[in-house]
Structures are given as structure tokens and as C-alpha cells.
Amino acid sequence: MSNSWAPFTFKSNAGEAQGISSEYWELILEKLNAKNKNVFFDNFSDQLEGIKNKENDLIFSVGETPQRKEYALFSKEYVRFPISIVTKKDENFIESFSSIIGKKIAIGNNFTAHNILKNNYPNLEFILVDSVKKGLDLVSKNKAYAYIDIKPVLFYNIAKYEYTDLKISGNTGADFSLKFMIRDDYPILESILNKAISSISLNELNTIITKWNNIQFQTTFNYDLFWKIAFIILLILLAFVHRTRTLKKLNSKLKITIEEKTQKLNEINKNLESLVEQKSQELLQKENILNHQSKMAAMGEMIENIAHQWRQPLSVISTVATGAKLKKELGLLKDDDFYETMNIINNSSQHLSNTIDDFRNFFNNDKEVVLFNIDIPIEKVLYLISTKLKNRNITVIKNCKEIFVTGLENEFIQVILNIINNAMDAFENKKNNHKFIFIDAYKEKNNVLIKIKDNAGGIEKNIIDRVFEPYFTTKHKSQGTGIGLYMSLEIIKKHMNGNLTVCNKNYTYKNIEYSGAEFIIEIPCEK
């Protein structure tokens, strides 16, 4: 008999046979006044092998199938039960077995229900399991849609293992007829058993079935689990107490540390204000020094430009004055010659005076923020350095729109002058047949872009990222301070809320390829 085919046959904790079929077999033995020896098996396949090999005589809870009839005899039916379907509780009632064909269905391997359905549906594939519990587990864990077995088996095991999420949702349409299975060389035993089955009343049979249908399971108290849980809780409590004491000690140490750090922090805060003020003054002094050095550098550039501007008018004055003196000494000076000479000297003197006014306006310390057209300061710069550009054969190509910005106009002039002076210096020791400086100014969205580029070959890659650093210069110390571009960046950023960048660029002008540095001034335009 089977160890675990409840509620038909199974082995009790005391090692005795129990279940519907076991009690029915006891009635048979009582009617026949006979005795037997129970042999228990872990699986049903081993039971069948015992009959086939004639190692055992009888199985008293089995269903008849064509395969089994090849090696065994069967008594008449002593009870019949439907083969039912178990699913999850949220599934609908199954009206017919055909409605679940194609879904994952679990069934006991070589169980009678398996053999009956296999004969009825030879092409149907099942998930085969070794026990009822394994089949119910697959359904509970959504690994199978349904499990199929005899209805009392399903009721019993669902209650025993407390599958609260499962239910019997329908029947397969097939019935399981319980019979006695006898080894085929004992035909006389078949006749004896059939007579005994006929002698048992329906009332006696129903009493046994009713008893096992109404069985209630009571969960026994698991003391082993209880003490394990109690031990774990005790460990947690001890750990909590230890942690609480440790935290208390740490909090005390932390409180002392915080008080010490707070005291030090208060001392630092006392000196922080004076330290910040001191550093601020130092920064202001450094910035003033840089501004002063930038002005001195620009003044040096302007004095050089004044010299270039004055050289020609002074030469003219000197020439005509010397000519008039010579004619006077030779007695050849006429009145017309005298007046013409005086006019030339006067015009040249006026030009010198105007030049002084232009350069004096450049050094004006006016810090008033005004709205100005960017083309005007650019033109002033080009006028101030026109002689130097001419002497160095540099052509300026300007394309500027009438665009207004807000800022310090004189400081903007200084930025443009610094950039163009750097461009002119870049042409030194360059054998360019054509020297160009391009100035383009235009609007782009809400910004004004002023691009100044040359064709002097560009800035070396290893220094291009440093050109805006203070005191960085590629010139000899006697020729440059290295603060011109630094101050230009400061003016554009701080006083005009813009930005100044530089890059090397390749471009084409009149079908000729050129390369050079391009400075880009980006400032917000006046709305």
C-alpha cells in the first residue's frame, strides 16, 4: 500500500494503515475472517512493480486501466469518485475539461487519474509530479494552471496543507472507480473478494466515506520552532541593549567632541570677519595695481601712437620753415611764399592740436555707464592707430552694424585697442605679403558678437589657453606686461556682463586660404 495517498491509503505516525480504502479492507478481512501483512511503498510505480513481479499479492486501492490488465486481475468496483480539477480561487468554474486543454496541467505520474486521462486524451501533455502536494504547490505558485486528481484526495490535501488560495473548480467528466488489484496467478482470490464486496452494505461504505470527508486538521504546536524564535528574539534584545549602551557611550563622546569643535569654531568665527576684510582689501589692492599697470601699458601704446601721428606734421613744419628761412637769406622770399608757408605751418599745428585732444579723451577717467553705438569706439581706435597700421602695411577690413550696448565706452575702447595691438604684434617677424585684420560685429539672438581676427598664423597650441592669465606674455619683459588681455577679459565680464574668448581659425578671403587668431567678444545687446 502507499505511504501517502490520503485519504484512501497512507501510513500513520504509529506505522499503521489508515484511510478510506484501508478501513474498507478491514471490513473485507472481517467478513472473510482473514489476516494480512501491509507493505508500504513510497510511490505508486513501485506498488505496481510489486504486483507485476509477483512480490506482493494485492493492492486494495487502485483503478483499472488497459495497461494494468496485462499483468493483473481486478475485483469489481467498490466505490466511485469523480476526477476533479483544482485551480486558484480567482478562476471561473470549469464547465468542461476541453476548455482548459492547452494550458499547463499537473497530474500524478502514473496515478490512475493520469492513466485514465492519457487514454482519453493521448495527445495531451501533462506536468508530471511525484505527489499530490507537489502538484498543488505548482498551482499555488502559478507554475501550473490546474492540478487533477480524485475529488476526496483534493479535498483532503487542500485542507491538510492549508492551501487557502486553491479551490475545486470543476470535474473532468471522468470517474475513478476503486477496485482491488490482484496478481494474475490468483484468479480464485478475485472471486472471493467480489463475494466479500457484495456482502458490504451501502450504509457501511457511506459511514467510512463520511468520516474521512468530515475530517478536521488541527495544527499542533511546534515547540521546536517556538524555542528557535524565542532564541532569536533574545539575541535581538541582547543586541539592542548592547547597541543602546554603545550608542550612549558614543553620544557622550560625540557631545564632548561637538563642544570642543564648537568652541574652536566660535574662535575661528571671531577672526573670520577681520580675515575676510583683510583678504578683500588685498584683492582690491591687487586689482587696482592691475588696473594701474594696464593703464600704464595702454599709455605707453598711446605715446607711441602719438609719436607716429606727430611725425609727419612736424616734418612738414620743419621743411617749410627751413625753406622759408633759406629764401629769406637769399633774398628770394616773396610775400606769396611767406603766406603759403604760414598757412602750411598753421594747418599742421591745428592737426597736432586735434591729435592731442583725441588722445586726451582716451585717457579720460569717466566711469559713467552709457548707451553707445559699438561702431564709434571701434572707429576711434582705428583712427588712433592709423599711422602704425599704415607703416606696417596692415589692412583693416571692417563690417559693423549699428548696434547699441550699455557699458563704459572708454574701457571698451581699451579692450578693442588691446586686441588689435596683439594682432599687430603677431605680424612681427612674419613674412606675409598681405596683412589683414578683420572686424565683424552683428547681432545673434539677444547678444552682440564682435569678432576680430588676423592672418598672422594663429596662437601656439601650448599657450592659447593661458593668454588671459595675468602677467602672461610672449614678448620680452621690456616690450609687454602681460596684463592687456587679462584686463580686457575683466572689463567684458564684470562691466559689460559678457565674455571674451579666443581660438585659431582657418578661413578663405578672396579665394586665398588664411589662418590666424580670432577673438570673440559676446555681450548682451540693448533691447
Coordinates of C-alpha atoms in Angstrom, one line a residue:
M1 CA 0.0 0.0 0.0
S2 CA 1.0 3.6 -0.5
N3 CA 2.7 5.6 2.2
S4 CA 0.9 8.8 1.3
W5 CA -2.3 8.6 -0.8
A6 CA -4.6 10.2 1.7
P7 CA -7.5 9.9 2.3
F8 CA -7.5 6.5 0.7
T9 CA -4.4 4.8 2.0
F10 CA -1.5 6.2 4.0
K11 CA 0.8 5.2 6.8
S12 CA 0.1 6.8 10.2
N13 CA 2.7 8.0 12.7
A14 CA 2.3 4.7 14.5
G15 CA 3.1 2.7 11.4
E16 CA -0.5 1.6 10.8
A17 CA -2.6 1.7 7.6
Q18 CA -5.3 4.4 7.5
G19 CA -7.8 5.9 5.1
I20 CA -11.0 5.0 3.2
S21 CA -9.6 2.0 1.4
S22 CA -7.7 0.8 4.4
E23 CA -10.9 0.8 6.6
Y24 CA -12.8 -0.8 3.7
W25 CA -10.2 -3.5 3.5
E26 CA -10.5 -4.1 7.2
L27 CA -14.2 -4.8 6.7
I28 CA -13.3 -7.2 3.9
L29 CA -10.9 -9.1 6.2
E30 CA -13.6 -9.2 8.9
K31 CA -16.1 -10.7 6.5
L32 CA -13.6 -13.3 5.4
N33 CA -12.2 -13.9 8.8
A34 CA -8.7 -13.4 7.3
K35 CA -5.5 -11.7 8.1
N36 CA -2.8 -9.8 6.0
K37 CA 0.5 -8.1 6.2
N38 CA 0.8 -4.5 5.0
V39 CA 3.8 -3.5 2.8
F40 CA 4.2 0.3 2.4
F41 CA 5.7 1.9 -0.7
D42 CA 7.0 5.5 -1.2
N43 CA 5.5 5.8 -4.7
F44 CA 2.7 4.1 -6.7
S45 CA 5.0 2.9 -9.5
D46 CA 6.8 0.7 -7.0
Q47 CA 3.5 -0.8 -5.9
L48 CA 2.6 -1.7 -9.5
E49 CA 6.0 -3.3 -9.9
G50 CA 5.4 -5.4 -6.8
I51 CA 2.2 -6.9 -8.4
K52 CA 3.9 -7.3 -11.8
N53 CA 6.9 -9.2 -10.3
K54 CA 4.5 -11.2 -8.0
E55 CA 6.4 -10.0 -5.0
N56 CA 3.1 -8.8 -3.5
D57 CA -0.4 -10.2 -3.7
L58 CA -2.9 -7.3 -3.7
I59 CA -3.3 -3.5 -3.9
F60 CA -6.7 -2.6 -2.2
S61 CA -7.0 1.0 -3.7
V62 CA -6.4 1.2 -7.4
G63 CA -8.2 2.0 -10.7
E64 CA -8.4 -0.4 -13.6
T65 CA -6.6 0.5 -16.8
P66 CA -5.9 -1.5 -20.0
Q67 CA -2.2 -1.3 -19.3
R68 CA -2.6 -2.8 -15.8
K69 CA -4.9 -5.6 -17.0
E70 CA -2.0 -7.0 -19.0
Y71 CA -0.4 -8.3 -15.8
A72 CA -3.1 -8.2 -13.1
L73 CA -6.7 -9.1 -12.2
F74 CA -9.3 -6.6 -10.8
S75 CA -12.2 -7.1 -8.5
K76 CA -15.5 -5.4 -9.1
E77 CA -15.9 -1.7 -8.2
Y78 CA -16.5 -1.0 -4.5
V79 CA -16.7 2.8 -4.7
R80 CA -16.6 5.5 -7.4
F81 CA -15.4 9.2 -7.3
P82 CA -15.2 11.9 -9.9
I83 CA -11.8 13.1 -11.2
S84 CA -11.8 16.8 -10.4
I85 CA -9.8 19.9 -11.2
V86 CA -8.1 22.3 -8.7
T87 CA -7.2 25.9 -9.7
K88 CA -6.6 29.2 -8.0
K89 CA -9.7 30.7 -6.2
D90 CA -10.0 33.6 -8.6
E91 CA -10.5 31.3 -11.6
N92 CA -14.0 30.7 -13.0
F93 CA -16.0 27.4 -12.8
I94 CA -14.8 24.9 -15.4
E95 CA -17.8 23.6 -17.2
S96 CA -15.8 21.0 -19.3
F97 CA -12.3 19.6 -19.4
S98 CA -11.9 20.6 -23.1
S99 CA -11.9 24.3 -22.0
I100 CA -8.5 24.0 -20.3
I101 CA -6.8 21.9 -22.9
G102 CA -3.7 23.8 -24.0
K103 CA -2.9 25.1 -20.5
K104 CA -0.3 23.8 -18.1
I105 CA -1.9 20.9 -16.2
A106 CA -0.2 19.0 -13.4
I107 CA -1.1 15.3 -12.6
G108 CA 0.4 12.5 -10.6
N109 CA 2.9 10.4 -12.6
N110 CA 1.3 7.0 -13.4
F111 CA -1.6 7.8 -11.0
T112 CA -4.9 6.2 -12.1
A113 CA -6.2 9.7 -13.0
H114 CA -3.2 10.1 -15.2
N115 CA -3.7 6.8 -17.0
I116 CA -7.5 7.4 -17.5
L117 CA -7.0 10.9 -19.0
K118 CA -4.0 9.7 -21.0
N119 CA -6.2 7.0 -22.6
N120 CA -9.0 9.6 -23.3
Y121 CA -6.6 12.4 -24.5
P122 CA -3.5 10.6 -25.9
N123 CA -2.0 13.9 -27.4
L124 CA -2.3 15.9 -24.2
E125 CA 0.9 16.7 -22.4
F126 CA 0.9 16.9 -18.6
I127 CA 3.3 18.2 -16.0
L128 CA 4.1 15.0 -14.1
V129 CA 4.6 15.1 -10.3
D130 CA 5.5 12.5 -7.7
S131 CA 3.0 13.6 -5.0
V132 CA -0.3 15.5 -4.6
K133 CA 1.4 18.2 -2.6
K134 CA 3.9 18.9 -5.4
G135 CA 1.0 19.3 -7.8
L136 CA -0.9 21.7 -5.6
D137 CA 2.3 23.7 -5.0
L138 CA 2.7 24.2 -8.7
V139 CA -0.8 25.7 -8.9
S140 CA -0.4 27.8 -5.8
K141 CA 2.9 29.3 -7.2
N142 CA 1.3 29.9 -10.6
K143 CA 3.7 27.4 -12.3
A144 CA 0.7 25.4 -13.4
Y145 CA -2.9 26.4 -14.2
A146 CA -4.5 23.3 -12.6
Y147 CA -3.9 20.0 -10.8
I148 CA -6.1 16.9 -11.5
D149 CA -6.8 14.1 -9.1
I150 CA -9.7 12.3 -7.4
K151 CA -12.1 14.7 -5.5
P152 CA -11.6 13.2 -2.0
V153 CA -7.8 13.4 -2.5
L154 CA -8.0 17.0 -3.5
F155 CA -10.3 18.0 -0.6
Y156 CA -8.1 16.2 2.0
N157 CA -4.8 17.7 0.8
I158 CA -6.1 21.2 0.4
A159 CA -7.3 21.2 4.0
K160 CA -4.2 19.4 5.3
Y161 CA -1.7 21.8 3.8
E162 CA -3.9 24.8 4.2
Y163 CA -3.9 26.0 0.6
T164 CA -6.3 28.9 1.2
D165 CA -5.7 30.2 -2.3
L166 CA -6.9 27.0 -4.1
K167 CA -10.4 25.5 -4.8
I168 CA -12.0 22.7 -6.8
S169 CA -13.2 24.5 -9.9
G170 CA -14.9 21.6 -11.8
N171 CA -14.7 17.9 -13.0
T172 CA -13.0 16.3 -15.9
G173 CA -16.1 14.2 -16.8
A174 CA -14.1 11.0 -16.0
D175 CA -14.7 9.0 -12.8
F176 CA -12.3 7.0 -10.7
S177 CA -13.6 3.5 -9.9
L178 CA -11.8 2.0 -7.0
K179 CA -11.1 -1.7 -7.2
F180 CA -8.8 -4.4 -5.7
M181 CA -5.8 -5.2 -7.9
I182 CA -4.7 -8.9 -7.7
R183 CA -1.7 -10.7 -9.2
D184 CA -2.8 -12.6 -12.3
D185 CA -1.9 -16.0 -11.0
Y186 CA -4.5 -15.7 -8.2
P187 CA -7.9 -15.9 -10.0
I188 CA -9.6 -17.6 -7.1
L189 CA -8.8 -14.5 -4.9
E190 CA -10.7 -12.3 -7.4
S191 CA -13.8 -14.5 -6.9
I192 CA -13.5 -14.4 -3.1
L193 CA -13.1 -10.6 -3.0
N194 CA -16.1 -10.0 -5.3
K195 CA -18.3 -12.0 -2.9
A196 CA -17.0 -10.1 0.1
I197 CA -17.6 -6.7 -1.7
S198 CA -21.2 -7.8 -2.4
S199 CA -21.7 -8.5 1.3
I200 CA -20.8 -5.0 2.5
S201 CA -23.9 -2.7 2.7
L202 CA -24.0 0.8 1.2
N203 CA -24.6 2.2 4.7
E204 CA -21.3 0.7 5.9
L205 CA -19.5 2.2 2.9
N206 CA -21.0 5.7 3.4
T207 CA -20.1 5.6 7.1
I208 CA -16.4 5.3 6.2
I209 CA -16.6 7.9 3.4
T210 CA -18.4 10.4 5.5
K211 CA -15.9 10.0 8.3
W212 CA -13.0 10.9 6.0
N213 CA -14.8 13.7 4.2
N214 CA -15.5 15.5 7.5
I215 CA -12.0 15.1 9.0
Q216 CA -10.7 18.3 10.6
F217 CA -7.0 19.1 10.8
Q218 CA -5.6 20.8 13.9
T219 CA -2.2 22.3 13.7
T220 CA 0.0 21.0 16.5
F221 CA 2.1 23.5 18.4
N222 CA 5.7 23.4 17.1
Y223 CA 7.8 23.7 20.2
D224 CA 11.0 23.4 18.3
L225 CA 10.1 26.4 16.1
F226 CA 8.9 28.3 19.2
W227 CA 12.2 27.9 21.0
K228 CA 14.1 28.8 17.9
I229 CA 12.1 32.0 17.5
A230 CA 12.4 32.8 21.3
F231 CA 16.2 32.3 21.0
I232 CA 16.3 34.7 18.0
I233 CA 14.2 37.3 19.8
L234 CA 16.5 37.0 22.9
L235 CA 19.6 37.6 20.7
I236 CA 17.9 40.6 19.1
L237 CA 17.1 42.0 22.6
L238 CA 20.6 41.5 23.8
A239 CA 22.0 43.1 20.6
F240 CA 19.6 46.0 21.1
V241 CA 20.7 46.5 24.7
H242 CA 24.3 46.3 23.7
R243 CA 23.7 48.8 20.8
T244 CA 21.9 51.2 23.2
R245 CA 24.8 51.2 25.6
T246 CA 27.3 51.6 22.9
L247 CA 25.3 54.5 21.4
K248 CA 25.0 56.1 24.8
K249 CA 28.8 56.0 25.2
L250 CA 29.3 57.3 21.6
N251 CA 26.8 60.1 22.2
S252 CA 28.7 61.1 25.3
K253 CA 32.0 61.2 23.4
L254 CA 30.3 62.9 20.5
K255 CA 28.8 65.6 22.8
I256 CA 32.3 66.3 24.2
T257 CA 33.8 66.5 20.7
I258 CA 31.0 68.7 19.5
E259 CA 31.5 71.1 22.4
E260 CA 35.3 71.2 21.6
K261 CA 34.7 71.8 17.9
T262 CA 32.0 74.4 18.6
Q263 CA 34.4 76.3 20.8
K264 CA 37.1 76.2 18.1
L265 CA 34.6 77.2 15.5
N266 CA 33.5 80.2 17.6
E267 CA 37.1 81.3 17.9
I268 CA 37.5 80.9 14.2
N269 CA 34.3 82.9 13.5
K270 CA 35.6 85.7 15.7
N271 CA 38.6 86.1 13.4
L272 CA 36.8 85.3 10.2
E273 CA 35.3 88.7 9.6
S274 CA 38.6 90.5 10.0
L275 CA 40.3 87.8 7.9
V276 CA 37.7 88.2 5.1
E277 CA 38.0 92.0 5.3
Q278 CA 41.8 91.7 5.1
K279 CA 41.7 89.4 2.1
S280 CA 39.1 91.6 0.4
Q281 CA 41.4 94.6 0.8
E282 CA 44.3 92.6 -0.6
L283 CA 42.2 91.6 -3.6
L284 CA 41.1 95.2 -4.2
Q285 CA 44.7 96.4 -3.9
K286 CA 45.8 93.7 -6.5
E287 CA 43.0 94.7 -8.8
N288 CA 43.9 98.4 -8.5
I289 CA 47.5 97.5 -9.2
L290 CA 46.5 95.5 -12.3
N291 CA 44.3 98.4 -13.4
H292 CA 47.1 100.9 -13.0
Q293 CA 49.6 98.7 -14.8
S294 CA 47.0 98.2 -17.6
K295 CA 46.6 102.0 -17.9
M296 CA 50.3 102.5 -17.9
A297 CA 50.7 99.9 -20.6
A298 CA 47.9 101.5 -22.7
M299 CA 49.5 104.9 -22.1
G300 CA 52.8 103.6 -23.5
E301 CA 51.0 102.3 -26.5
M302 CA 49.3 105.7 -26.9
I303 CA 52.5 107.7 -26.6
E304 CA 53.9 105.5 -29.4
N305 CA 50.8 106.2 -31.5
I306 CA 51.2 110.0 -30.7
A307 CA 54.7 109.9 -32.0
H308 CA 53.5 108.2 -35.2
Q309 CA 50.7 110.8 -35.6
W310 CA 53.0 113.8 -35.0
R311 CA 56.0 112.7 -37.1
Q312 CA 54.5 113.8 -40.4
P313 CA 53.1 117.2 -39.4
L314 CA 56.3 118.1 -37.6
S315 CA 58.3 117.1 -40.6
V316 CA 56.2 119.3 -42.8
I317 CA 56.6 122.3 -40.4
S318 CA 60.3 121.8 -40.2
T319 CA 60.6 121.5 -44.0
V320 CA 58.6 124.6 -44.9
A321 CA 60.2 126.7 -42.1
T322 CA 63.7 125.8 -43.2
G323 CA 62.8 126.6 -46.9
A324 CA 61.3 130.0 -45.9
K325 CA 64.5 130.9 -43.9
L326 CA 66.8 129.9 -46.8
K327 CA 64.8 132.0 -49.3
K328 CA 64.9 135.0 -46.8
E329 CA 68.7 134.7 -46.5
L330 CA 69.0 134.6 -50.3
G331 CA 66.5 137.4 -50.8
L332 CA 64.2 135.2 -52.7
L333 CA 61.3 135.2 -50.2
K334 CA 58.2 136.7 -51.7
D335 CA 55.0 137.6 -49.9
D336 CA 53.0 134.8 -51.5
D337 CA 55.7 132.3 -50.5
F338 CA 55.6 133.7 -46.9
Y339 CA 51.8 133.4 -46.6
E340 CA 51.7 129.9 -48.1
T341 CA 54.4 128.8 -45.6
M342 CA 52.5 130.3 -42.7
N343 CA 49.3 128.5 -43.8
I344 CA 51.1 125.2 -44.0
I345 CA 52.6 125.7 -40.6
N346 CA 49.2 126.7 -39.1
N347 CA 47.3 123.7 -40.7
S348 CA 49.9 121.3 -39.4
S349 CA 49.8 122.9 -35.9
Q350 CA 46.0 122.5 -35.9
H351 CA 46.4 118.8 -36.8
L352 CA 48.8 118.4 -33.9
S353 CA 46.3 120.1 -31.5
N354 CA 43.4 117.9 -32.7
T355 CA 45.6 114.8 -32.2
I356 CA 46.3 115.9 -28.6
D357 CA 42.5 116.3 -27.9
D358 CA 41.8 112.8 -29.3
F359 CA 44.4 111.1 -27.2
R360 CA 43.4 113.1 -24.1
N361 CA 39.8 111.9 -24.4
F362 CA 41.1 108.3 -24.5
F363 CA 42.7 108.7 -21.0
N364 CA 39.6 110.3 -19.6
N365 CA 38.7 108.6 -16.2
D366 CA 35.0 108.9 -16.7
K367 CA 33.3 105.8 -15.2
E368 CA 29.7 106.6 -16.3
V369 CA 27.8 103.7 -17.8
V370 CA 26.2 104.9 -21.1
L371 CA 24.4 103.5 -24.1
F372 CA 26.7 103.7 -27.2
N373 CA 27.0 102.5 -30.7
I374 CA 29.9 100.0 -30.8
D375 CA 31.0 101.2 -34.3
I376 CA 32.0 104.6 -32.8
P377 CA 34.7 103.4 -30.3
I378 CA 36.0 100.9 -33.0
E379 CA 36.4 103.9 -35.4
K380 CA 38.2 105.9 -32.7
V381 CA 40.7 103.0 -32.1
L382 CA 41.4 102.7 -35.8
Y383 CA 42.0 106.4 -36.1
L384 CA 44.3 106.5 -33.1
I385 CA 46.5 103.7 -34.6
S386 CA 46.0 104.5 -38.3
T387 CA 49.6 105.6 -38.7
K388 CA 51.0 102.5 -37.1
L389 CA 48.8 100.3 -39.3
K390 CA 49.9 102.2 -42.4
N391 CA 53.6 102.0 -41.5
R392 CA 53.3 98.2 -41.0
N393 CA 51.2 97.7 -44.2
I394 CA 48.3 96.2 -42.3
T395 CA 44.8 96.5 -43.9
V396 CA 41.8 96.6 -41.7
I397 CA 38.5 95.2 -43.1
K398 CA 35.6 96.3 -41.0
N399 CA 32.0 95.1 -41.3
C400 CA 30.0 96.5 -38.4
K401 CA 26.3 97.1 -38.0
E402 CA 24.7 100.0 -36.0
I403 CA 24.3 98.1 -32.7
F404 CA 23.9 99.7 -29.3
V405 CA 25.2 98.3 -26.0
T406 CA 25.4 99.6 -22.4
G407 CA 28.8 99.9 -20.6
L408 CA 31.9 102.1 -20.1
E409 CA 32.8 103.3 -23.5
N410 CA 36.4 104.2 -22.7
E411 CA 37.1 100.8 -21.2
F412 CA 35.5 99.2 -24.3
I413 CA 38.0 101.3 -26.4
Q414 CA 40.8 99.9 -24.3
V415 CA 39.6 96.3 -25.0
I416 CA 39.4 96.8 -28.8
L417 CA 42.8 98.5 -28.7
N418 CA 44.4 95.7 -26.7
I419 CA 43.1 93.0 -29.1
I420 CA 44.2 94.9 -32.3
N421 CA 47.6 95.7 -30.7
N422 CA 48.1 92.0 -30.1
A423 CA 47.1 91.3 -33.7
M424 CA 49.6 93.9 -35.0
D425 CA 52.4 92.4 -32.8
A426 CA 51.6 88.9 -34.2
F427 CA 52.7 90.1 -37.6
E428 CA 56.2 90.8 -36.3
N429 CA 58.8 88.5 -37.9
K430 CA 56.0 87.2 -40.3
K431 CA 56.7 87.3 -44.0
N432 CA 53.1 88.0 -45.1
N433 CA 52.7 89.6 -48.4
H434 CA 49.2 90.6 -47.4
K435 CA 48.4 91.5 -43.7
F436 CA 44.8 91.7 -42.8
I437 CA 42.8 92.4 -39.6
F438 CA 39.0 91.7 -39.9
I439 CA 36.5 93.3 -37.6
D440 CA 32.9 92.0 -37.8
A441 CA 30.1 93.0 -35.5
Y442 CA 26.5 91.7 -35.6
K443 CA 23.5 90.5 -33.5
E444 CA 22.8 86.9 -32.8
K445 CA 19.6 86.4 -30.8
N446 CA 19.9 88.6 -27.7
N447 CA 23.7 89.1 -27.9
V448 CA 26.2 91.2 -29.8
L449 CA 29.1 89.3 -31.3
I450 CA 32.3 91.2 -32.2
K451 CA 34.9 89.1 -33.9
I452 CA 38.4 90.3 -34.5
K453 CA 40.7 88.0 -36.5
D454 CA 44.0 88.3 -38.3
N455 CA 46.0 86.2 -40.8
A456 CA 49.2 86.0 -38.7
G457 CA 49.1 82.2 -38.4
G458 CA 47.4 81.9 -35.0
I459 CA 48.5 81.3 -31.4
E460 CA 50.6 78.3 -30.5
K461 CA 48.5 75.4 -29.1
N462 CA 50.6 75.1 -25.9
I463 CA 49.9 78.7 -24.8
I464 CA 46.5 79.6 -26.3
D465 CA 44.7 78.5 -23.0
R466 CA 46.9 80.9 -21.0
V467 CA 46.7 84.2 -23.0
F468 CA 44.1 85.6 -20.5
E469 CA 46.2 84.9 -17.4
P470 CA 47.6 87.9 -15.6
Y471 CA 51.3 88.7 -16.4
F472 CA 51.4 86.0 -19.1
T473 CA 53.2 87.4 -22.2
T474 CA 55.2 86.0 -25.2
K475 CA 57.0 89.3 -25.6
H476 CA 60.3 90.4 -23.9
K477 CA 59.8 92.0 -20.5
S478 CA 60.8 95.4 -21.9
Q479 CA 58.0 95.2 -24.5
G480 CA 55.0 93.8 -22.7
T481 CA 53.4 93.4 -19.2
G482 CA 51.1 90.5 -19.9
I483 CA 48.0 92.2 -18.4
G484 CA 46.3 93.7 -21.5
L485 CA 44.2 90.6 -22.4
Y486 CA 43.6 89.8 -18.7
M487 CA 42.2 93.3 -18.1
S488 CA 40.2 93.1 -21.3
L489 CA 38.5 89.9 -20.1
E490 CA 37.8 91.5 -16.7
I491 CA 36.2 94.6 -18.4
I492 CA 34.0 92.5 -20.6
K493 CA 32.9 90.1 -17.8
K494 CA 32.5 92.5 -14.8
H495 CA 31.5 95.8 -16.5
M496 CA 29.5 94.5 -19.6
N497 CA 28.2 91.1 -18.4
G498 CA 29.7 89.4 -21.4
N499 CA 32.5 87.1 -22.3
L500 CA 35.8 87.2 -24.3
T501 CA 37.3 84.0 -25.9
V502 CA 40.0 83.2 -28.4
C503 CA 40.6 80.4 -30.9
N504 CA 42.6 79.6 -34.0
K505 CA 40.7 79.7 -37.2
N506 CA 41.2 78.8 -40.9
Y507 CA 39.2 80.8 -43.4
T508 CA 39.1 82.0 -47.1
Y509 CA 39.3 85.6 -48.3
K510 CA 39.3 86.4 -52.0
N511 CA 39.9 82.7 -52.8
I512 CA 43.0 82.6 -50.7
E513 CA 43.3 80.4 -47.6
Y514 CA 44.4 82.1 -44.4
S515 CA 44.8 81.2 -40.8
G516 CA 45.0 83.3 -37.6
A517 CA 43.7 84.0 -34.2
E518 CA 40.1 85.1 -33.7
F519 CA 39.0 87.0 -30.6
I520 CA 35.2 86.9 -29.9
I521 CA 33.5 89.4 -27.7
E522 CA 30.0 88.4 -26.7
I523 CA 27.9 90.9 -24.8
P524 CA 24.1 91.4 -24.3
C525 CA 22.6 93.9 -26.7
E526 CA 20.3 96.7 -25.6
K527 CA 16.7 95.8 -26.2

